[in-house]
Amino acid sequence: MTTLTRSEVLGRVQEVLVDALGVDDDEVSENATLTDDLGAESIDFLDIVFRLEKSFEIKISKGELFPDDILSNPDFVVDGNLTEQGVNELKRSMPHADFGDFESNPDVSKVPGLFTVKTIVNYVETKLSAA
Amino acid sequence: MRWVWIDKFVAFESGSHGSAVKNVSLAEEQLENHFPGYPVMPPSLMIEGMAQTAGILVGEARGFGENVILAKIRSARIDRYAVPGDQIRYDAKIESIDKAAAATSGTISINGEPAGTVDLMFSHVNKSMQAAGLPDHNFVFTEQFMQLFHSIKDPATAG
């Protein structure tokens, strides 16, 4: 496959999100969060994975882009907050995400905010460079 | 009324694509009020017809081991009305499938003329991931639907 520039990857990711979520092009900025800003629901995450696989001709394993078993693990979540172990596990499984100041207040309800358009672009770039 | 919106399969390629037809009849209840004096097949029921065609295709691809639930209409466009006497054909194709879900694309034709497209997503729900309140048996692939599936596999025994 021809190497894609970051802006080409971003363009295709935006196209995927416009199709999957029924949003307008200009809503899909790099910092937009999938849930709060773009209105994604749980089934949409699977839709996005399927569309990314087609668009970039890649294979995305379960939980690779959107980890789904960390928040249900009692070792990782106590009283609505991620434990240190949980934060480390989340960071390990999401090297493509920008955690910002998440660690200072690792509230579980803030986890969806880690899934931004930029997170997906970073993930796809890493995936393509490893291919 | 039986909640079955396809009459039979006319093509079936396991794990890939399948086609079903429905003959629209003036005797059907939904046409009585849709619309009074102007009976046309409701497009929402054409989406359901595609969901049944594609759902059986997806269910068969995984050995009917799970309930296959329509989770999302990715896109739907119906360009023409079907009226009594018409035959609607649903051609469905599996685009992606894994343990959790499947995506399908589909085209609709009426009497052989293109009439729309319907792309869907299905969730696979098995006992271990059963949401609260759902029955623990396979409530999607009932005998009625299995008869439809067998109609293409073995026409002589179809009900």
Coordinates of C-alpha atoms in Angstrom, one line a residue:
Chain A
M1 CA 0.0 0.0 0.0
T2 CA 1.2 3.5 -0.8
T3 CA 2.3 5.4 2.3
L4 CA -0.4 7.9 3.4
T5 CA 0.4 11.2 4.8
R6 CA -1.2 12.1 8.2
S7 CA -3.6 14.5 6.5
E8 CA -4.7 11.7 4.1
V9 CA -5.2 9.4 7.0
L10 CA -7.2 12.1 8.8
G11 CA -9.3 12.7 5.7
R12 CA -10.2 9.0 5.4
V13 CA -11.0 8.8 9.2
Q14 CA -13.2 11.8 8.8
E15 CA -15.0 10.2 6.0
V16 CA -15.5 7.0 8.0
L17 CA -16.9 9.0 11.0
V18 CA -19.2 11.1 8.8
D19 CA -20.7 7.8 7.3
A20 CA -20.8 5.9 10.6
L21 CA -22.2 8.7 12.8
G22 CA -24.2 10.8 10.3
V23 CA -22.3 14.0 11.3
D24 CA -21.1 16.8 9.2
D25 CA -17.5 17.1 7.9
D26 CA -16.8 20.2 9.9
E27 CA -17.9 18.6 13.2
V28 CA -15.1 16.0 12.8
S29 CA -12.2 18.0 14.1
E30 CA -9.1 16.2 15.5
N31 CA -10.0 17.0 19.1
A32 CA -13.7 16.0 18.8
T33 CA -14.6 13.2 21.2
L34 CA -16.6 10.3 19.7
T35 CA -19.2 10.1 22.3
D36 CA -19.8 13.6 23.6
D37 CA -19.1 15.6 20.5
L38 CA -20.1 13.2 17.8
G39 CA -22.8 11.2 19.6
A40 CA -21.4 7.7 19.1
E41 CA -23.1 4.9 20.9
S42 CA -21.7 1.4 21.7
I43 CA -22.8 -0.2 18.4
D44 CA -21.2 2.7 16.5
F45 CA -17.7 1.7 17.8
L46 CA -18.1 -1.6 16.1
D47 CA -19.3 0.1 12.9
I48 CA -16.3 2.4 13.0
V49 CA -14.0 -0.6 13.4
F50 CA -15.6 -2.3 10.4
R51 CA -15.4 0.8 8.2
L52 CA -11.7 1.5 9.2
E53 CA -10.8 -2.1 8.2
K54 CA -12.4 -1.6 4.8
S55 CA -11.1 1.9 4.2
F56 CA -7.4 1.2 5.2
E57 CA -7.4 -2.6 4.4
I58 CA -6.3 -3.4 7.9
K59 CA -7.4 -6.0 10.5
I60 CA -8.4 -4.6 13.9
S61 CA -8.6 -7.2 16.6
K62 CA -11.3 -7.0 19.3
G63 CA -10.4 -4.4 22.0
E64 CA -7.3 -3.2 20.0
L65 CA -8.6 0.2 19.1
F66 CA -11.3 0.6 21.8
P67 CA -10.3 -1.5 24.9
D68 CA -13.5 -3.0 26.3
D69 CA -12.6 -5.3 29.2
I70 CA -10.6 -2.9 31.4
L71 CA -13.5 -1.1 32.9
S72 CA -15.3 -4.3 33.9
N73 CA -12.2 -5.6 35.8
P74 CA -12.5 -5.1 39.6
D75 CA -8.7 -5.0 39.9
F76 CA -8.7 -1.9 37.7
V77 CA -11.8 0.0 38.9
V78 CA -12.6 1.0 42.5
D79 CA -15.4 3.4 43.5
G80 CA -15.7 4.7 40.0
N81 CA -12.1 5.5 39.6
L82 CA -9.3 3.6 37.8
T83 CA -6.7 2.2 40.1
E84 CA -3.0 2.9 39.4
Q85 CA -2.9 -0.6 37.9
G86 CA -6.0 0.2 35.8
V87 CA -4.5 3.5 34.5
N88 CA -1.3 1.6 33.6
E89 CA -3.3 -1.1 31.8
L90 CA -5.3 1.5 29.9
K91 CA -2.2 3.4 28.8
R92 CA -0.6 0.1 27.8
S93 CA -3.6 -0.9 25.7
M94 CA -4.1 2.6 24.2
P95 CA -0.7 3.9 23.2
H96 CA -2.5 5.9 20.5
A97 CA -4.5 8.0 23.0
D98 CA -3.5 11.4 24.5
F99 CA -4.1 11.0 28.3
G100 CA -3.4 14.7 29.1
D101 CA -4.3 15.2 32.8
F102 CA -6.5 12.1 33.0
E103 CA -4.1 10.5 35.6
S104 CA -4.7 13.3 38.1
N105 CA -8.4 12.3 38.3
P106 CA -8.9 8.9 36.7
D107 CA -12.7 9.0 36.8
V108 CA -14.2 6.1 34.8
S109 CA -16.8 8.5 33.3
K110 CA -13.9 10.4 31.7
V111 CA -12.6 7.4 29.8
P112 CA -14.9 7.9 26.8
G113 CA -13.3 11.4 26.4
L114 CA -10.0 9.7 25.6
F115 CA -11.5 8.4 22.3
T116 CA -11.1 11.4 20.0
V117 CA -10.7 11.6 16.2
K118 CA -7.0 12.1 16.8
T119 CA -6.8 8.9 18.8
I120 CA -8.1 7.0 15.8
V121 CA -5.7 8.8 13.4
N122 CA -2.8 7.9 15.7
Y123 CA -3.9 4.3 15.9
V124 CA -4.3 4.0 12.1
E125 CA -0.9 5.6 11.4
T126 CA 0.8 3.2 13.8
K127 CA -1.0 0.3 12.3
L128 CA -0.1 1.2 8.8
S129 CA 3.5 1.8 9.6
A130 CA 3.7 -1.7 11.2
A131 CA 2.2 -3.3 8.2
Chain B
M1 CA -50.2 -11.6 11.5
R2 CA -46.9 -13.5 11.3
W3 CA -43.9 -11.2 11.6
V4 CA -42.3 -12.6 8.5
W5 CA -41.6 -10.2 5.7
I6 CA -40.0 -12.4 3.1
D7 CA -41.7 -15.3 1.3
K8 CA -38.7 -17.4 0.3
F9 CA -35.0 -17.4 -0.4
V10 CA -34.0 -17.7 -4.1
A11 CA -30.3 -17.7 -3.6
F12 CA -28.0 -18.4 -0.7
E13 CA -24.2 -18.6 -0.6
S14 CA -23.1 -19.4 3.0
G15 CA -21.1 -16.6 4.7
S16 CA -21.3 -14.4 1.6
H17 CA -24.7 -13.3 0.1
G18 CA -28.3 -14.3 -0.1
S19 CA -31.5 -13.2 -1.9
A20 CA -35.1 -13.4 -0.8
V21 CA -38.3 -12.3 -2.5
K22 CA -41.7 -11.1 -1.2
N23 CA -44.9 -10.9 -3.1
V24 CA -47.0 -8.0 -2.0
S25 CA -50.7 -8.9 -1.7
L26 CA -53.7 -6.7 -1.2
A27 CA -54.9 -9.1 1.4
E28 CA -52.1 -8.0 3.8
E29 CA -53.3 -6.0 6.8
Q30 CA -50.6 -3.4 6.7
L31 CA -52.0 -2.1 3.4
E32 CA -55.4 -1.4 4.8
N33 CA -54.3 1.8 6.4
H34 CA -51.1 2.5 4.5
F35 CA -52.7 4.3 2.9
P36 CA -56.5 4.3 2.7
G37 CA -57.4 4.1 -1.0
Y38 CA -53.7 4.0 -1.9
P39 CA -52.1 0.8 -0.8
V40 CA -48.3 0.8 -0.8
M41 CA -45.8 -1.4 1.0
P42 CA -44.5 0.7 4.0
P43 CA -40.7 1.3 3.4
S44 CA -40.1 0.5 7.1
L45 CA -41.3 -3.0 6.4
M46 CA -39.0 -3.2 3.4
I47 CA -36.1 -2.4 5.7
E48 CA -37.4 -5.2 8.0
G49 CA -37.5 -7.5 4.9
M50 CA -33.9 -6.8 4.3
A51 CA -33.1 -7.3 8.0
Q52 CA -34.7 -10.7 7.9
T53 CA -32.8 -11.7 4.7
A54 CA -29.5 -10.4 5.9
G55 CA -30.1 -11.6 9.5
I56 CA -30.6 -15.2 8.4
L57 CA -27.5 -14.9 6.2
V58 CA -25.5 -13.7 9.2
G59 CA -27.0 -16.2 11.6
E60 CA -26.2 -19.1 9.2
A61 CA -22.6 -17.9 8.8
R62 CA -22.1 -18.6 12.5
G63 CA -24.1 -21.8 12.7
F64 CA -27.2 -20.2 14.2
G65 CA -25.4 -20.3 17.5
E66 CA -26.4 -16.8 18.7
N67 CA -29.3 -14.5 18.5
V68 CA -28.7 -12.0 15.7
I69 CA -30.2 -8.6 16.6
L70 CA -30.6 -5.7 14.3
A71 CA -28.5 -3.1 16.0
K72 CA -28.2 -0.2 13.5
I73 CA -29.5 0.9 10.2
R74 CA -26.3 2.2 8.6
S75 CA -28.1 3.7 5.7
A76 CA -31.4 3.2 4.0
R77 CA -32.8 4.6 0.8
I78 CA -36.1 3.5 -0.8
D79 CA -36.7 5.0 -4.2
R80 CA -40.0 3.5 -5.3
Y81 CA -43.2 2.2 -3.8
A82 CA -44.2 -1.4 -4.1
V83 CA -47.9 -2.0 -4.7
P84 CA -50.1 -5.1 -4.6
G85 CA -49.0 -7.5 -7.2
D86 CA -45.4 -6.4 -7.1
Q87 CA -42.5 -8.7 -6.2
I88 CA -39.8 -7.2 -4.0
R89 CA -36.4 -8.8 -4.0
Y90 CA -33.8 -8.3 -1.3
D91 CA -30.2 -9.0 -2.2
A92 CA -28.0 -9.0 0.9
K93 CA -24.2 -9.3 1.2
I94 CA -22.0 -9.7 4.3
E95 CA -19.5 -6.9 4.4
S96 CA -17.8 -7.7 7.8
I97 CA -18.4 -10.3 10.4
D98 CA -16.8 -11.2 13.7
K99 CA -17.7 -12.6 17.1
A100 CA -19.5 -9.4 18.3
A101 CA -21.3 -8.1 15.2
A102 CA -21.8 -8.1 11.5
A103 CA -22.3 -5.5 8.8
T104 CA -24.3 -6.1 5.6
S105 CA -25.0 -4.2 2.5
G106 CA -28.1 -4.8 0.4
T107 CA -30.1 -3.7 -2.6
I108 CA -33.8 -3.8 -3.1
S109 CA -35.5 -4.3 -6.5
I110 CA -39.2 -4.3 -7.4
N111 CA -40.2 -6.4 -10.4
G112 CA -36.5 -6.4 -11.4
E113 CA -36.1 -2.7 -11.3
P114 CA -33.7 -1.1 -8.8
A115 CA -35.7 0.4 -5.8
G116 CA -33.2 1.2 -3.1
T117 CA -30.3 0.2 -0.8
V118 CA -30.3 -0.8 2.9
D119 CA -27.1 -1.3 4.8
L120 CA -27.4 -2.8 8.3
M121 CA -25.5 -3.8 11.4
F122 CA -26.3 -6.8 13.6
S123 CA -25.1 -7.7 17.1
H124 CA -24.5 -11.3 18.1
V125 CA -26.0 -12.0 21.5
N126 CA -25.2 -15.4 23.1
K127 CA -26.2 -16.7 26.5
S128 CA -23.0 -15.5 28.2
M129 CA -23.6 -11.9 27.1
Q130 CA -27.3 -11.9 27.4
A131 CA -28.7 -8.6 28.5
A132 CA -31.1 -8.5 31.5
G133 CA -34.7 -9.3 30.5
L134 CA -34.0 -11.2 27.3
P135 CA -35.1 -14.8 27.1
D136 CA -32.2 -17.3 27.4
H137 CA -33.3 -19.4 24.4
N138 CA -32.8 -18.5 20.7
F139 CA -35.7 -16.1 20.2
V140 CA -34.6 -14.9 16.8
F141 CA -34.3 -18.1 14.8
T142 CA -37.6 -19.6 15.5
E143 CA -39.1 -22.4 13.5
Q144 CA -40.7 -20.0 11.1
F145 CA -37.4 -18.5 10.2
M146 CA -35.7 -21.8 10.0
Q147 CA -38.4 -23.0 7.5
L148 CA -37.4 -20.0 5.3
F149 CA -33.8 -21.0 5.5
H150 CA -34.6 -24.6 4.7
S151 CA -36.7 -23.4 1.7
I152 CA -33.5 -22.7 -0.2
K153 CA -31.5 -25.6 1.2
D154 CA -34.2 -28.2 0.6
P155 CA -37.2 -26.9 -1.2
A156 CA -39.2 -30.2 -0.8
T157 CA -39.4 -29.9 3.0
A158 CA -40.1 -26.2 3.2
G159 CA -43.2 -25.2 5.0

